[in-house]
Short mmCIF file of C-alpha atoms and ligand atoms in Angstrom, two decimals:
data_model
loop_
_atom_site.label_atom_id
_atom_site.label_comp_id
_atom_site.label_asym_id
_atom_site.label_seq_id
_atom_site.Cartn_x
_atom_site.Cartn_y
_atom_site.Cartn_z
CA UNK A 1 44.91 -21.47 -33.77
CA UNK A 2 41.20 -21.13 -34.40
CA UNK A 3 38.90 -19.00 -32.22
CA UNK A 4 36.69 -21.38 -30.08
CA UNK A 5 33.46 -19.37 -27.98
CA UNK A 6 31.12 -20.66 -26.05
CA UNK A 7 28.41 -19.48 -27.71
CA UNK A 8 28.90 -17.22 -31.47
CA UNK A 9 25.23 -15.69 -33.25
CA UNK A 10 26.30 -14.92 -36.53
CA UNK A 11 24.97 -12.70 -39.36
CA UNK A 12 23.31 -10.12 -36.30
CA UNK A 13 22.36 -6.64 -37.28
CA UNK A 14 23.93 -5.66 -33.86
CA UNK A 15 22.29 -2.67 -32.07
CA UNK A 16 24.82 -1.74 -29.64
CA UNK A 17 23.55 -0.08 -27.20
CA UNK A 18 24.92 3.65 -27.28
CA UNK A 19 22.59 4.98 -29.41
CA UNK A 20 24.94 4.71 -32.70
CA UNK A 21 24.24 3.00 -35.30
CA UNK A 22 23.38 -0.35 -36.84
CA UNK A 23 26.01 -2.93 -38.13
CA UNK A 24 25.77 -6.45 -39.58
CA UNK A 25 28.29 -8.65 -37.71
CA UNK A 26 29.45 -11.76 -35.32
CA UNK A 27 29.56 -11.93 -32.12
CA UNK A 28 31.38 -14.33 -29.79
CA UNK A 29 30.57 -15.27 -26.37
CA UNK A 30 32.15 -16.81 -23.51
CA UNK A 31 31.76 -17.59 -19.98
CA UNK A 32 29.90 -14.48 -18.71
CA UNK A 33 32.03 -11.63 -21.41
CA UNK A 34 31.48 -10.90 -24.59
CA UNK A 35 34.73 -11.57 -26.00
CA UNK A 36 34.53 -10.89 -29.42
CA UNK A 37 32.73 -8.78 -31.90
CA UNK A 38 33.69 -8.62 -35.50
CA UNK A 39 33.43 -11.13 -38.94
CA UNK A 40 34.55 -14.39 -37.07
CA UNK A 41 33.86 -16.55 -40.29
CA UNK A 42 37.61 -17.84 -38.89
CA UNK A 43 35.92 -18.95 -34.92
CA UNK A 44 33.39 -21.65 -34.51
CA UNK A 45 31.70 -22.63 -31.35
CA UNK A 46 29.80 -25.36 -28.72
CA UNK A 47 27.12 -23.32 -29.52
CA UNK A 48 26.20 -21.59 -32.81
CA UNK A 49 23.45 -19.36 -33.36
CA UNK A 50 22.41 -17.56 -37.68
CA UNK A 51 21.01 -14.40 -35.94
CA UNK A 52 19.74 -14.50 -40.40
CA UNK A 53 20.01 -9.81 -40.33
CA UNK A 54 18.31 -10.00 -36.66
CA UNK A 55 18.88 -7.65 -34.09
CA UNK A 56 21.45 -8.91 -31.12
CA UNK A 57 21.24 -5.70 -28.28
CA UNK A 58 22.69 -5.29 -25.06
CA UNK A 59 20.03 -6.95 -22.84
CA UNK A 60 17.59 -4.55 -21.22
CA UNK A 61 17.65 -2.58 -18.23
CA UNK A 62 14.42 -2.50 -16.26
CA UNK A 63 14.45 0.66 -14.79
CA UNK A 64 11.81 1.17 -12.25
CA UNK A 65 9.97 -2.49 -10.80
CA UNK A 66 8.84 -3.79 -7.78
CA UNK A 67 10.18 -7.37 -8.78
CA UNK A 68 11.62 -7.46 -4.80
CA UNK A 69 9.88 -10.80 -4.30
CA UNK A 70 9.61 -11.90 -7.61
CA UNK A 71 13.17 -12.53 -7.74
CA UNK A 72 13.27 -14.74 -5.10
CA UNK A 73 11.36 -17.14 -6.54
CA UNK A 74 13.33 -18.61 -8.66
CA UNK A 75 13.97 -18.05 -12.73
CA UNK A 76 10.75 -19.43 -14.19
CA UNK A 77 9.30 -16.43 -11.46
CA UNK A 78 10.41 -14.50 -13.96
CA UNK A 79 9.36 -15.33 -17.08
CA UNK A 80 7.44 -11.66 -18.14
CA UNK A 81 10.31 -10.30 -18.26
CA UNK A 82 12.91 -12.83 -19.56
CA UNK A 83 10.56 -12.72 -22.08
CA UNK A 84 10.41 -9.46 -23.01
CA UNK A 85 14.52 -9.61 -23.49
CA UNK A 86 15.43 -7.73 -19.28
CA UNK A 87 18.05 -9.21 -18.03
CA UNK A 88 18.42 -6.63 -14.83
CA UNK A 89 15.43 -5.23 -13.08
CA UNK A 90 16.02 -2.76 -10.60
CA UNK A 91 13.99 -3.61 -7.63
CA UNK A 92 13.03 -1.62 -4.03
CA UNK A 93 11.38 1.98 -5.85
CA UNK A 94 8.89 4.23 -4.91
CA UNK A 95 9.86 3.60 -0.99
CA UNK A 96 9.06 0.04 -0.63
CA UNK A 97 11.78 -2.24 -0.78
CA UNK A 98 11.39 -5.60 0.99
CA UNK A 99 15.14 -4.99 3.49
CA UNK A 100 16.23 -4.48 6.09
CA UNK A 101 13.03 -4.23 8.15
CA UNK A 102 11.90 -7.67 8.65
CA UNK A 103 7.84 -7.17 10.04
CA UNK A 104 5.66 -9.52 12.17
CA UNK A 105 2.68 -7.95 10.78
CA UNK A 106 1.07 -7.43 7.61
CA UNK A 107 2.36 -3.68 6.92
CA UNK A 108 -0.27 -0.32 5.81
CA UNK A 109 -0.51 -0.12 1.44
CA UNK A 110 0.72 -0.51 -1.00
CA UNK A 111 3.92 -2.19 1.36
CA UNK A 112 2.02 -4.82 1.16
CA UNK A 113 1.20 -5.21 -2.70
CA UNK A 114 5.13 -6.10 -2.90
CA UNK A 115 5.35 -9.31 -1.41
CA UNK A 116 3.26 -11.62 0.76
CA UNK A 117 3.01 -11.10 4.90
CA UNK A 118 5.80 -13.96 5.24
CA UNK A 119 7.99 -12.55 2.84
CA UNK A 120 9.29 -9.97 5.09
CA UNK A 121 12.28 -11.96 7.06
CA UNK A 122 14.95 -9.23 6.25
CA UNK A 123 16.71 -7.17 8.86
CA UNK A 124 19.04 -5.76 6.77
CA UNK A 125 20.33 -5.21 3.13
CA UNK A 126 23.06 -8.56 3.44
CA UNK A 127 19.95 -11.11 4.64
CA UNK A 128 18.33 -9.66 1.32
CA UNK A 129 21.75 -10.44 -0.74
CA UNK A 130 22.72 -14.10 0.73
CA UNK A 131 18.92 -15.11 -0.14
CA UNK A 132 19.32 -13.78 -3.27
CA UNK A 133 22.58 -15.61 -3.55
CA UNK A 134 21.46 -18.34 -2.38
CA UNK A 135 18.29 -18.75 -4.60
CA UNK A 136 19.36 -16.38 -7.84
CA UNK A 137 16.47 -15.44 -9.69
CA UNK A 138 16.88 -15.40 -13.65
CA UNK A 139 17.69 -12.04 -14.51
CA UNK A 140 20.83 -9.09 -12.45
CA UNK A 141 19.03 -7.73 -9.48
CA UNK A 142 19.63 -3.69 -8.68
CA UNK A 143 18.68 -2.52 -5.01
CA UNK A 144 17.04 0.36 -3.57
CA UNK A 145 16.34 0.70 -0.37
CA UNK A 146 12.66 2.66 0.32
CA UNK A 147 11.94 5.26 2.50
CA UNK A 148 8.15 4.08 3.12
CA UNK A 149 9.66 0.52 4.57
CA UNK A 150 12.35 2.35 6.95
CA UNK A 151 9.67 4.35 8.33
CA UNK A 152 7.20 1.47 9.11
CA UNK A 153 10.49 -0.31 11.25
CA UNK A 154 10.98 3.52 12.80
CA UNK A 155 7.89 4.46 13.68
CA UNK A 156 5.93 1.65 13.55
CA UNK A 157 2.46 1.79 12.72
CA UNK A 158 2.28 5.71 13.69
CA UNK A 159 2.93 7.05 10.45
CA UNK A 160 0.79 10.25 9.88
CA UNK A 161 3.02 13.02 11.31
CA UNK A 162 6.68 14.35 10.59
CA UNK A 163 10.00 11.13 12.10
CA UNK A 164 10.79 13.25 15.62
CA UNK A 165 15.01 14.13 14.97
CA UNK A 166 15.92 10.15 16.36
CA UNK A 167 13.62 8.34 13.84
CA UNK A 168 14.92 10.11 10.86
CA UNK A 169 17.94 9.07 12.78
CA UNK A 170 17.76 5.10 12.69
CA UNK A 171 16.32 5.59 9.47
CA UNK A 172 19.71 7.28 7.94
CA UNK A 173 21.99 4.75 10.34
CA UNK A 174 19.81 2.03 8.14
CA UNK A 175 20.40 3.32 4.90
CA UNK A 176 23.88 3.95 5.97
CA UNK A 177 23.74 0.62 6.42
CA UNK A 178 22.08 -1.22 3.34
CA UNK A 179 24.32 1.13 1.64
CA UNK A 180 27.57 -0.49 3.24
CA UNK A 181 25.77 -4.04 2.19
CA UNK A 182 25.37 -2.96 -1.25
CA UNK A 183 22.49 -1.26 -1.80
CA UNK A 184 22.62 1.68 -4.65
CA UNK A 185 19.94 4.26 -3.46
CA UNK A 186 17.07 5.34 -1.61
CA UNK A 187 13.66 5.93 -3.33
CA UNK A 188 11.22 7.60 -1.27
CA UNK A 189 7.12 7.34 -2.33
CA UNK A 190 6.02 10.54 -1.04
CA UNK A 191 2.69 10.09 -2.54
CA UNK A 192 1.35 7.37 -1.13
CA UNK A 193 -0.35 7.54 2.62
CA UNK A 194 2.69 5.80 5.13
CA UNK A 195 4.97 8.15 3.58
CA UNK A 196 3.18 11.72 3.21
CA UNK A 197 3.32 13.20 6.33
CA UNK A 198 6.94 12.99 6.30
CA UNK A 199 8.28 17.09 4.74
CA UNK A 200 11.25 17.42 3.16
CA UNK A 201 13.08 17.91 5.19
CA UNK A 202 12.50 14.61 7.01
CA UNK A 203 14.03 13.84 3.40
CA UNK A 204 17.03 15.18 3.32
CA UNK A 205 18.28 13.96 6.36
CA UNK A 206 17.05 10.46 6.38
CA UNK A 207 19.35 11.20 2.44
CA UNK A 208 22.16 12.42 4.10
CA UNK A 209 23.23 8.76 3.85
CA UNK A 210 23.57 8.25 0.33
CA UNK A 211 26.59 11.25 0.35
CA UNK A 212 29.72 8.74 1.59
CA UNK A 213 28.34 5.76 0.07
CA UNK A 214 27.45 7.83 -3.36
CA UNK A 215 24.20 6.51 -3.41
CA UNK A 216 21.14 7.51 -6.13
CA UNK A 217 17.86 9.25 -5.01
CA UNK A 218 15.25 7.86 -6.93
CA UNK A 219 11.54 9.62 -5.94
CA UNK A 220 7.94 7.87 -6.89
CA UNK A 221 7.30 11.82 -6.21
CA UNK A 222 4.25 13.38 -3.92
CA UNK A 223 2.96 15.05 -6.83
CA UNK A 224 1.49 13.92 -9.99
CA UNK A 225 -0.94 15.23 -10.92
CA UNK A 226 -1.85 19.43 -10.35
CA UNK A 227 1.04 19.71 -7.50
CA UNK A 228 3.90 18.13 -10.10
CA UNK A 229 5.82 21.13 -10.89
CA UNK A 230 6.25 21.64 -7.35
CA UNK A 231 7.28 18.04 -6.97
CA UNK A 232 9.68 17.78 -9.44
CA UNK A 233 10.97 20.87 -7.68
CA UNK A 234 11.20 19.23 -4.00
CA UNK A 235 12.93 16.22 -5.76
CA UNK A 236 15.66 18.58 -7.40
CA UNK A 237 16.38 20.50 -3.61
CA UNK A 238 16.46 16.65 -2.57
CA UNK A 239 18.85 14.78 -4.33
CA UNK A 240 20.37 18.19 -3.94
CA UNK A 241 21.06 18.81 -0.80
CA UNK A 242 23.05 15.79 0.26
CA UNK A 243 24.77 15.29 -3.31
CA UNK A 244 23.04 12.63 -4.98
CA UNK A 245 22.16 12.05 -8.67
CA UNK A 246 17.80 12.14 -9.48
CA UNK A 247 16.07 9.90 -10.51
CA UNK A 248 12.19 10.75 -11.69
CA UNK A 249 9.42 7.24 -11.91
CA UNK A 250 7.16 6.29 -14.26
CA UNK A 251 7.14 10.46 -14.98
CA UNK A 252 3.87 11.16 -16.17
CA UNK A 253 1.30 14.30 -15.77
CA UNK A 254 -2.36 12.21 -14.65
CA UNK A 255 -5.83 12.84 -14.19
CA UNK A 256 -7.64 14.91 -16.41
CA UNK A 257 -7.11 18.07 -16.04
CA UNK A 258 -2.99 17.73 -16.03
CA UNK A 259 -2.86 16.47 -20.01
CA UNK A 260 -0.65 18.40 -22.36
CA UNK A 261 0.89 19.00 -18.51
CA UNK A 262 4.36 17.38 -19.82
CA UNK A 263 4.98 20.63 -21.78
CA UNK A 264 5.52 22.49 -18.19
CA UNK A 265 7.27 19.87 -16.63
CA UNK A 266 10.16 18.10 -19.57
CA UNK A 267 11.02 21.93 -19.66
CA UNK A 268 11.80 22.47 -15.92
CA UNK A 269 13.52 18.80 -16.00
CA UNK A 270 15.43 19.82 -19.06
CA UNK A 271 16.69 23.05 -17.23
CA UNK A 272 17.65 21.02 -13.69
CA UNK A 273 19.42 18.82 -15.68
CA UNK A 274 21.54 21.42 -17.94
CA UNK A 275 23.18 21.59 -14.60
CA UNK A 276 22.73 18.56 -12.72
CA UNK A 277 22.78 14.57 -12.27
CA UNK A 278 18.48 14.09 -12.80
CA UNK A 279 16.52 11.34 -14.98
CA UNK A 280 13.80 9.90 -15.58
CA UNK A 281 11.57 6.38 -16.82
CA UNK A 282 8.52 6.03 -18.26
CA UNK A 283 5.80 3.36 -19.17
CA UNK A 284 3.93 3.25 -22.24
CA UNK A 285 1.18 3.08 -21.55
CA UNK A 286 -2.14 5.70 -20.84
CA UNK A 287 -3.26 3.97 -17.25
CA UNK A 288 -0.75 3.57 -14.13
CA UNK A 289 -1.90 1.48 -11.06
CA UNK A 290 -1.74 1.47 -7.61
CA UNK A 291 -3.66 0.71 -4.64
CA UNK A 292 -6.89 1.14 -4.97
CA UNK A 293 -6.80 3.18 -1.86
CA UNK A 294 -4.52 5.13 -2.99
CA UNK A 295 -6.38 7.94 -5.29
CA UNK A 296 -10.78 8.42 -5.00
CA UNK A 297 -12.40 7.18 -7.93
CA UNK A 298 -14.02 9.66 -10.17
CA UNK A 299 -15.91 8.87 -12.64
CA UNK A 300 -14.88 10.64 -15.33
CA UNK A 301 -11.42 7.78 -14.89
CA UNK A 302 -11.96 4.33 -15.99
CA UNK A 303 -10.25 1.86 -13.01
CA UNK A 304 -10.06 -1.59 -13.38
CA UNK A 305 -9.57 -4.36 -10.20
CA UNK A 306 -6.10 -5.63 -10.66
CA UNK A 307 -6.12 -7.77 -7.23
CA UNK A 308 -7.98 -7.71 -4.05
CA UNK A 309 -7.51 -9.84 -0.65
CA UNK A 310 -10.83 -9.70 0.63
CA UNK A 311 -12.30 -10.10 -2.90
CA UNK A 312 -10.21 -12.44 -5.54
CA UNK A 313 -13.33 -13.01 -7.28
CA UNK A 314 -13.69 -8.87 -8.62
CA UNK A 315 -9.85 -9.03 -9.59
CA UNK A 316 -10.46 -7.99 -13.61
CA UNK A 317 -13.36 -6.30 -13.53
CA UNK A 318 -14.75 -2.65 -13.43
CA UNK A 319 -14.67 -0.66 -10.09
CA UNK A 320 -17.96 1.39 -11.04
CA UNK A 321 -19.92 -1.71 -12.08
CA UNK A 322 -19.29 -4.25 -8.71
CA UNK A 323 -19.99 -0.36 -6.66
CA UNK A 324 -23.82 -0.69 -9.03
CA UNK A 325 -23.77 -4.63 -7.92
CA UNK A 326 -23.18 -3.67 -4.68
CA UNK A 327 -25.53 -1.13 -4.20
CA UNK A 328 -22.60 1.09 -3.27
CA UNK A 329 -20.47 3.92 -3.78
CA UNK A 330 -17.47 3.24 -6.08
CA UNK A 331 -15.00 5.51 -3.10
CA UNK A 332 -17.08 1.77 -0.49
CA UNK A 333 -16.65 -0.75 -2.89
CA UNK A 334 -12.92 0.69 -3.19
CA UNK A 335 -12.20 0.12 0.78
CA UNK A 336 -14.47 -3.02 0.64
CA UNK A 337 -11.27 -4.05 -1.98
CA UNK A 338 -9.30 -3.50 0.56
CA UNK A 339 -6.27 -4.59 1.13
CA UNK A 340 -6.09 -4.55 -2.97
CA UNK A 341 -4.58 -3.01 -6.34
CA UNK A 342 -6.19 -0.76 -9.53
CA UNK A 343 -5.38 0.55 -12.77
CA UNK A 344 -6.05 3.48 -13.43
CA UNK A 345 -7.20 5.66 -17.39
CA UNK A 346 -6.07 8.91 -15.84
CA UNK A 347 -2.97 9.95 -18.51
CA UNK A 348 -3.41 11.49 -22.24
CA UNK A 349 -1.02 10.00 -25.32
CA UNK A 350 -0.08 12.79 -26.17
CA UNK A 351 1.50 13.67 -22.72
CA UNK A 352 3.35 9.43 -22.96
CA UNK A 353 4.67 10.01 -26.90
CA UNK A 354 6.09 13.47 -25.34
CA UNK A 355 7.38 11.89 -22.69
CA UNK A 356 9.11 8.73 -23.86
CA UNK A 357 11.12 10.63 -26.43
CA UNK A 358 12.68 12.84 -24.43
CA UNK A 359 16.16 12.35 -24.81
CA UNK A 360 16.38 12.03 -21.08
CA UNK A 361 13.72 9.34 -20.65
CA UNK A 362 14.42 5.60 -19.84
CA UNK A 363 12.00 2.64 -20.14
CA UNK A 364 10.73 1.32 -16.33
CA UNK A 365 7.32 -0.97 -16.75
CA UNK A 366 6.70 -0.61 -12.41
CA UNK A 367 4.47 -3.02 -13.14
CA UNK A 368 3.25 -5.83 -10.71
CA UNK A 369 3.59 -9.73 -10.59
CA UNK A 370 1.84 -10.01 -7.48
CA UNK A 371 -1.23 -9.30 -8.92
CA UNK A 372 -4.01 -11.49 -9.86
CA UNK A 373 -4.79 -9.46 -13.33
CA UNK A 374 -1.98 -7.20 -13.60
CA UNK A 375 -1.76 -3.97 -15.77
CA UNK A 376 0.15 -5.07 -19.07
CA UNK A 377 2.28 -2.90 -18.97
CA UNK A 378 4.06 -6.05 -16.87
CA UNK A 379 4.74 -8.05 -19.46
CA UNK A 380 4.57 -5.61 -22.36
CA UNK A 381 6.32 -2.40 -21.86
CA UNK A 382 9.71 -3.16 -24.24
CA UNK A 383 8.44 -5.18 -26.50
CA UNK A 384 5.86 -2.46 -27.00
CA UNK A 385 8.65 0.37 -27.10
CA UNK A 386 10.33 -1.02 -29.51
CA UNK A 387 7.32 -1.95 -32.34
CA UNK A 388 4.45 -0.05 -31.92
CA UNK A 389 6.11 2.93 -30.76
CA UNK A 390 9.21 2.82 -32.70
CA UNK A 391 8.86 0.82 -36.22
CA UNK A 392 4.88 1.81 -36.13
CA UNK A 393 4.58 4.90 -35.49
CA UNK A 394 8.39 6.37 -35.76
CA UNK A 395 7.89 7.97 -32.37
CA UNK A 396 12.11 7.29 -32.54
CA UNK A 397 14.23 5.23 -34.38
CA UNK A 398 15.14 1.08 -33.10
CA UNK A 399 18.61 2.16 -31.79
CA UNK A 400 17.29 5.23 -30.11
CA UNK A 401 14.82 2.58 -28.19
CA UNK A 402 17.08 0.36 -27.52
CA UNK A 403 19.61 3.25 -25.73
CA UNK A 404 16.95 3.53 -23.04
CA UNK A 405 16.46 0.00 -22.16
CA UNK A 406 20.37 -0.07 -22.71
CA UNK A 407 23.19 2.01 -22.05
CA UNK A 408 21.56 5.21 -20.80
CA UNK A 409 19.86 3.50 -17.98
CA UNK A 410 24.05 1.84 -17.25
CA UNK A 411 25.09 4.81 -17.43
CA UNK A 412 21.92 6.65 -15.07
CA UNK A 413 22.37 4.09 -12.32
CA UNK A 414 26.36 3.11 -12.30
CA UNK A 415 25.71 -0.27 -13.76
CA UNK A 416 29.02 -0.69 -15.17
CA UNK A 417 30.45 -3.08 -18.07
CA UNK A 418 25.99 -3.65 -18.94
CA UNK A 419 23.66 -2.16 -21.34
CA UNK A 420 26.32 -2.04 -24.26
CA UNK A 421 27.94 -4.99 -27.04
CA UNK A 422 31.04 -4.16 -26.26
CA UNK A 423 34.37 -6.59 -25.80
CA UNK A 424 34.43 -7.40 -22.72
CA UNK A 425 31.43 -5.93 -21.28
CA UNK A 426 28.92 -9.16 -20.03
CA UNK A 427 27.33 -10.96 -22.38
CA UNK A 428 23.23 -9.34 -20.82
CA UNK A 429 21.46 -10.21 -24.42
CA UNK A 430 18.30 -10.48 -26.45
CA UNK A 431 17.46 -11.59 -29.92
CA UNK A 432 15.52 -10.66 -31.30
CA UNK A 433 13.31 -9.80 -34.94
CA UNK A 434 12.40 -6.12 -35.43
CA UNK A 435 9.73 -6.24 -37.92
CA UNK A 436 7.56 -8.88 -35.65
CA UNK A 437 8.53 -7.01 -31.97
CA UNK A 438 5.37 -6.19 -30.40
CA UNK A 439 3.67 -6.89 -27.25
CA UNK A 440 0.28 -9.33 -26.99
CA UNK A 441 -0.59 -8.72 -23.55
CA UNK A 442 -3.31 -6.59 -23.19
CA UNK A 443 -5.67 -5.08 -20.82
CA UNK A 444 -8.28 -8.31 -20.82
CA UNK A 445 -5.06 -10.32 -20.85
CA UNK A 446 -2.41 -9.03 -19.51
CA UNK A 447 -0.85 -12.62 -18.97
CA UNK A 448 0.80 -12.47 -22.31
CA UNK A 449 4.38 -13.67 -23.91
CA UNK A 450 5.32 -10.48 -26.41
CA UNK A 451 6.30 -11.33 -30.34
CA UNK A 452 9.17 -11.10 -31.70
CA UNK A 453 11.86 -11.37 -28.63
CA UNK A 454 13.30 -15.06 -29.96
CA UNK A 455 15.80 -15.36 -27.04
CA UNK A 456 17.52 -14.01 -23.94
CA UNK A 457 21.55 -14.42 -22.34
CA UNK A 458 21.70 -13.42 -18.46
CA UNK A 459 25.80 -13.06 -17.49
CA UNK A 460 26.34 -15.67 -21.01
CA UNK A 461 23.47 -18.34 -20.11
CA UNK A 462 20.16 -18.99 -22.10
CA UNK A 463 17.44 -17.76 -19.60
CA UNK A 464 14.56 -17.80 -22.63
CA UNK A 465 13.70 -18.92 -26.08
CA UNK A 466 10.32 -17.79 -27.98
CA UNK A 467 9.96 -21.37 -28.67
CA UNK A 468 10.72 -23.53 -25.58
CA UNK A 469 10.04 -20.50 -23.26
CA UNK A 470 11.53 -19.84 -19.32
CA UNK A 471 14.88 -21.72 -18.66
CA UNK A 472 15.61 -22.76 -14.97
CA UNK A 473 18.45 -21.28 -15.13
CA UNK A 474 19.94 -19.02 -12.45
CA UNK A 475 22.03 -17.31 -14.37
CA UNK A 476 21.29 -13.78 -12.69
CA UNK A 477 23.04 -11.51 -10.05
CA UNK A 478 23.16 -8.86 -7.66
CA UNK A 479 24.57 -5.83 -8.93
CA UNK A 480 26.32 -2.58 -7.26
CA UNK A 481 26.25 0.62 -8.18
CA UNK A 482 29.64 2.16 -9.55
CA UNK A 483 29.22 5.97 -8.97
CA UNK A 484 31.29 8.07 -12.04
CA UNK A 485 34.66 9.22 -10.28
ZN1 ZN B 501 5.04 4.83 -8.05
#
């Protein structure tokens, strides 16, 4: 009897996500799983795709996103990700999550950037999960709980102080409930105003919930500039105090006086990694993006307005030009544009390459799906690593590039049966042309679909083709963390 599949992709270059070498072969999918890999000359399928040597890899896992609302808005909302080959997004980063705290008024920045005010309706993680089940996305979702969201829930607007023991206990309890309902860990954004008054001990008290539920500790650290080494030590202290594996978010050395300091940060992280599980994600750009009020403007750092509630017409404009036009200081202009977001050109290419090439790195976009004029990382991160950095610059081979977006990420976050091409694994797949793949999103034209990403499948269903764009197939699921035994 001949084998029959739902889908066979023939004559592909298979890059399996483990970092191991590519090989030529066919891959067969039935339902939501890869059922066979090898020579499928004798098999047939309802749909057959001729890859003609192009690459089939596990679908990419975006290690760092703010897609908490975007995944609730229907499959087409995720074109910015499926067009890059992304099949799973990690949401709830930087201390910001849509659950488990409902909010009746607009929360302080940067919390307000993650969704429209009417979306703060989830008073439990179970409610968020239920909504996701009712209106699935095109991609899978893996969710963290944000310390900043918990803090506003427990402390209201009185945030410029440490939490009391009772408030920290309330946050710990909410976190424990959310973890029991399927969230994967805790994120913090200790850099930001609503959280920077939280001392290390407050975070440890809240994070205590991670111990029992084997959750992760993920952090936008307190300081990614002058105090970056101290912040790495604080991060490890928090994780170790509660026995939680650690992920440092969007690792960088920010501000001109810190350029080159990845020579110090990476060896420090490495030393910790020898005896404790720690990893980091990064995005392949020398500009960051965050709330316009987050960093004081300075003349040696170019800032572009990404979004502004009171002045939407300024999106895409240079902050210093806006200030000149208004006859005010850049700081005053930033204040007038708030609530709003900006793109800050504050990193060095040397650090980006060193951090990206490091074996502990994973790729995460950190894109802002709600910005009017977003940072190009929202649409370009993954193809930019595959094309310009791996193929053109030769920073690492394609197998390593894929590993940093798939197998490594699945292992760090504890996402079972994904991030790898294996018989029995879920059929999250991307078909791309290694010779032509590249990002097209730029700082001036950020909403551009990448070249060379030909088709993306989530749980066996096609969610994107380069020829036809996004399908409206709600193929995504909520994924749960499986901690290593
Ligand atoms: Zn962040």
